[in-house]
Short mmCIF file of C-alpha atoms and ligand atoms in Angstrom, two decimals:
data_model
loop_
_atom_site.label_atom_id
_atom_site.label_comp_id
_atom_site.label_asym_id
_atom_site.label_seq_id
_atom_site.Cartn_x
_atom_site.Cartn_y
_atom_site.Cartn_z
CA UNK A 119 0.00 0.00 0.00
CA UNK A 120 1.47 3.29 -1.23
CA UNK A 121 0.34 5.48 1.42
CA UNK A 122 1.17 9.63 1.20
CA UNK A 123 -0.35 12.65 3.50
CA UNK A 124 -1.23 16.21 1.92
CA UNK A 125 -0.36 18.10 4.89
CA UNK A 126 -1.50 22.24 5.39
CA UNK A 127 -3.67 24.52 7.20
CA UNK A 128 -6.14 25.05 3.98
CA UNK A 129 -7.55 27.94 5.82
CA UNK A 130 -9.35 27.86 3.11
CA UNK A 131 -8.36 25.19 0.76
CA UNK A 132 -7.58 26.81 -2.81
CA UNK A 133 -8.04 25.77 -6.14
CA UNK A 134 -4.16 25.12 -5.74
CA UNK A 135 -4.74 22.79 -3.16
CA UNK A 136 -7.36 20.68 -4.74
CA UNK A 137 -5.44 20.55 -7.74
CA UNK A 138 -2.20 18.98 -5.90
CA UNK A 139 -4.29 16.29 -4.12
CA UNK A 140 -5.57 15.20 -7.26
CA UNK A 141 -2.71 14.76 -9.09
CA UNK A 142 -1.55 12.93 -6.03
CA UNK A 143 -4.18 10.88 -6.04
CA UNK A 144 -3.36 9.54 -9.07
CA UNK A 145 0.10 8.52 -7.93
CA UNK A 146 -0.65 6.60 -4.77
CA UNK A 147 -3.04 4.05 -3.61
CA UNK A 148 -4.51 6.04 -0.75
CA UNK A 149 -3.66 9.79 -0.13
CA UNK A 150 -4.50 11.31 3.21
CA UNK A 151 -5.43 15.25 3.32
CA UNK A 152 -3.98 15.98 7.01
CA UNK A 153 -5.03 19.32 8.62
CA UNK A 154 -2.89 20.74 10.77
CA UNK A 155 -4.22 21.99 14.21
CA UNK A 156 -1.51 23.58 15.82
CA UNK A 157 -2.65 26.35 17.79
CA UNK A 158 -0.49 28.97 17.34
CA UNK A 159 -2.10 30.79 14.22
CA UNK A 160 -5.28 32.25 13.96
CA UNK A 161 -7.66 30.91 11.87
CA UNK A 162 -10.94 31.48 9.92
CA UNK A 163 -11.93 28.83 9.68
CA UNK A 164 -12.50 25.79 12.48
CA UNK A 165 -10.00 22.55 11.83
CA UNK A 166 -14.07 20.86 11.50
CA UNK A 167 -14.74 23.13 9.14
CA UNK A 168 -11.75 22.92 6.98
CA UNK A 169 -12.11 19.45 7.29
CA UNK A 170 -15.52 19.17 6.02
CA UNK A 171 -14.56 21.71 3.27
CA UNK A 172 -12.07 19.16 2.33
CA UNK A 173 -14.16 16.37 2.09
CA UNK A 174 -16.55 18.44 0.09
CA UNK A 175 -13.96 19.23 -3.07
CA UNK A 176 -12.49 15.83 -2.55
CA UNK A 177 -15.39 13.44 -2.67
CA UNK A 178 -14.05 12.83 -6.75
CA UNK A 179 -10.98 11.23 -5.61
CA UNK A 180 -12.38 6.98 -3.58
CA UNK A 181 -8.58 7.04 -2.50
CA UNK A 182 -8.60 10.51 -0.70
CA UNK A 183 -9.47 11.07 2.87
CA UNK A 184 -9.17 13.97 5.24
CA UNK A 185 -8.00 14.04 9.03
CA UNK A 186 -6.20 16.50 11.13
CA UNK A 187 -3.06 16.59 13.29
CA UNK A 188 -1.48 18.11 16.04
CA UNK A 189 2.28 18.12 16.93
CA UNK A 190 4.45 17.14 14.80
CA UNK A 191 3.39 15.91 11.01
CA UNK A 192 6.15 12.69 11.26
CA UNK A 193 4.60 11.51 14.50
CA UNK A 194 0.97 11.35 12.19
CA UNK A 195 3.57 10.19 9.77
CA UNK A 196 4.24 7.02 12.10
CA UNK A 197 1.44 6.46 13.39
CA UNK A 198 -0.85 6.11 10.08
CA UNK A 199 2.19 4.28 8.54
CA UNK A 200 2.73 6.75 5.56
CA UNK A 201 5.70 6.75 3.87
CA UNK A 202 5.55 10.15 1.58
CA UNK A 203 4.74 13.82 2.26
CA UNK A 204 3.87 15.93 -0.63
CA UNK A 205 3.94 19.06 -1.01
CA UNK A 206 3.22 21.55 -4.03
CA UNK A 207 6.05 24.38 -4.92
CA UNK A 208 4.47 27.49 -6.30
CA UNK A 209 7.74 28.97 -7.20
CA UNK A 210 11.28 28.63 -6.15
CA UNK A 211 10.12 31.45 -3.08
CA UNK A 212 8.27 28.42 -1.27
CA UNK A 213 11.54 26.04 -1.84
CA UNK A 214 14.12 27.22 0.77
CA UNK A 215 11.49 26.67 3.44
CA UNK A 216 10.16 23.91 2.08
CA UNK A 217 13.24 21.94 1.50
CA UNK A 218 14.37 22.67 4.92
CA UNK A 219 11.19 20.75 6.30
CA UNK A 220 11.94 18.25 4.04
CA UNK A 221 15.34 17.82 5.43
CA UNK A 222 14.39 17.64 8.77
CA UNK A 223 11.07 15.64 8.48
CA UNK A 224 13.36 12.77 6.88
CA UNK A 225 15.69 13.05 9.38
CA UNK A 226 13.44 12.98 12.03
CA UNK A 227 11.71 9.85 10.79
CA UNK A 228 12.55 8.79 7.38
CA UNK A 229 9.65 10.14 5.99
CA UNK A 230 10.34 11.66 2.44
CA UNK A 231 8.90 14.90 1.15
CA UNK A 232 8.42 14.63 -2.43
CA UNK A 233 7.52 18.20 -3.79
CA UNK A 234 5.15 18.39 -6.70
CA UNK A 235 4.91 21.81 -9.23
CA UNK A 236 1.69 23.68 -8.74
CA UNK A 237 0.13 24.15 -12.08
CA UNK A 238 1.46 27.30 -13.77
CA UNK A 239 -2.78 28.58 -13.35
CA UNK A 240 -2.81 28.45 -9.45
CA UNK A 241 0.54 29.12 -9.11
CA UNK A 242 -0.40 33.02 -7.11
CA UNK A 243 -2.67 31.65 -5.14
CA UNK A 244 -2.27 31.70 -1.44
CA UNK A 245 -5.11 30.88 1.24
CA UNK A 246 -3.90 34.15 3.06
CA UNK A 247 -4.15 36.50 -0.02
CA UNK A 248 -7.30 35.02 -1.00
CA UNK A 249 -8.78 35.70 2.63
CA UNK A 250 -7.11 39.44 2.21
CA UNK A 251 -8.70 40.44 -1.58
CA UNK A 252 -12.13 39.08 -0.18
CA UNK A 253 -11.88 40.80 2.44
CA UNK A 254 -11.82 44.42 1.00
CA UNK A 255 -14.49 42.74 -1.95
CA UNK A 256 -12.16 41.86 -4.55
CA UNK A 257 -13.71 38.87 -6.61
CA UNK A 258 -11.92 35.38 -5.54
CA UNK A 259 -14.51 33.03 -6.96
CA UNK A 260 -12.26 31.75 -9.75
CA UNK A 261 -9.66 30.74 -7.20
CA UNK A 262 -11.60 28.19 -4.90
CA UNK A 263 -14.04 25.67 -5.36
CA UNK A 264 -17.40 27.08 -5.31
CA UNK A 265 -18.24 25.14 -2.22
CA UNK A 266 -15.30 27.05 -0.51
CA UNK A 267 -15.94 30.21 -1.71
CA UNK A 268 -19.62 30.41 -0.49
CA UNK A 269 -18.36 29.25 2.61
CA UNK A 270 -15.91 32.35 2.55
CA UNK A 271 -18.42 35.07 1.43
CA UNK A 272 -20.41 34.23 4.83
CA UNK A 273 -17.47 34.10 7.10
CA UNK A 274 -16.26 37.89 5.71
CA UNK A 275 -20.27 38.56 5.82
CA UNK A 276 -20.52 37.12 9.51
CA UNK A 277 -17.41 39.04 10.99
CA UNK A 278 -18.12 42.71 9.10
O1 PNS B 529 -0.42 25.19 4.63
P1 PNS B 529 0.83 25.42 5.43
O2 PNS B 529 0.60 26.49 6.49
O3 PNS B 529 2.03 25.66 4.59
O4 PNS B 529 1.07 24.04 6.24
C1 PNS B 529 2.20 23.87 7.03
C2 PNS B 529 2.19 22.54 7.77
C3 PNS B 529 0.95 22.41 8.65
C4 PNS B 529 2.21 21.41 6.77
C5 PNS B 529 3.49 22.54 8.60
O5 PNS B 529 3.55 23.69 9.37
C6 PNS B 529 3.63 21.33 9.49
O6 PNS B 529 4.00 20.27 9.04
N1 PNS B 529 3.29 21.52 10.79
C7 PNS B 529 3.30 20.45 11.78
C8 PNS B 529 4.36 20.69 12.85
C9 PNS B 529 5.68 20.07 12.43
O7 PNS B 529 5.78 18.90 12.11
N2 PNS B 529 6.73 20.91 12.46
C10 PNS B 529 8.07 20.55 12.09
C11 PNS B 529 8.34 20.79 10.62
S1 PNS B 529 9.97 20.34 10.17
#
């Protein structure tokens, strides 16, 4: 069983997103879309409700299921008996970080990171710059699924 996690905060989950986990779902027998819990940022959305976001865009993909973490992604790693992280690079901004994760994930554990290219079309798109344009009204509909991005238009409605 080729087992990998798509790990992130998807606070929301982006068209970027959803178009990484597919193409890994192609790859490996079962993919796992892990949400990470940690506490220390803030969030707008609930780890339930990113979760059942998730589950929402995802429902294409039999081999993909979602779960959240906390602590550190190689103990999940362990425990769920996954052997591969991936990881989409926007652009070679994202790689220093991301390689250093990488590094230390598999040293930590053995777990490898394998990074996968975001497609050239998502390859701006950031959760937090999609929370800040809809914010002040700028139009982000083409960037998430539309289940996400009604989900978004109430929580900016909700909080103004
Ligand atoms: O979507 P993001 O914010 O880029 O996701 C980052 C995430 C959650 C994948 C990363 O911060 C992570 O793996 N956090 C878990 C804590 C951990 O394992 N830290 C050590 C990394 S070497």
């Amino acid at each position: 069983m080729r087992r990998a996690v798509c790990p992130g905060s998807f606070d929301p989950p982006t068209n970027g997103h959803v178009d990484i986990i597919g193409r890994a779902s192609g790859l490996f027998d079962e993919v796992i879309v892990a949400v990470g819990v940690n506490k220390s940022k803030n969030r707008l959305f609930s780890a339930e409700e990113r979760i059942e976001m998730l589950a929402e865009v995802t429902r294409p993909w039999p081999n993909v299921s979602v779960d959240s973490f906390d602590g550190l992604l190689v103990d999940y790693c362990r425990a769920h008996d996954v052997r591969a992280i991936v990881k989409g690079l926007r652009a070679v901004t994202d790689f220093d970080y991301e390689l250093q994760m990488a590094q230390m994930n598999q040293q930590l554990s053995g777990v490898d990171t394998l990074f996968m290219p975001t497609s050239p079309e998502w390859s701006f798109v950031a959760s937090s710059l999609v929370k800040e344009i809809a914010t002040y009204g700028g139009n982000v509909a083409h960037l998430l699924p539309e289940s996400v991005h009604r989900r978004l238009m109430d929580r900016i409605a909700e909080r103004a």
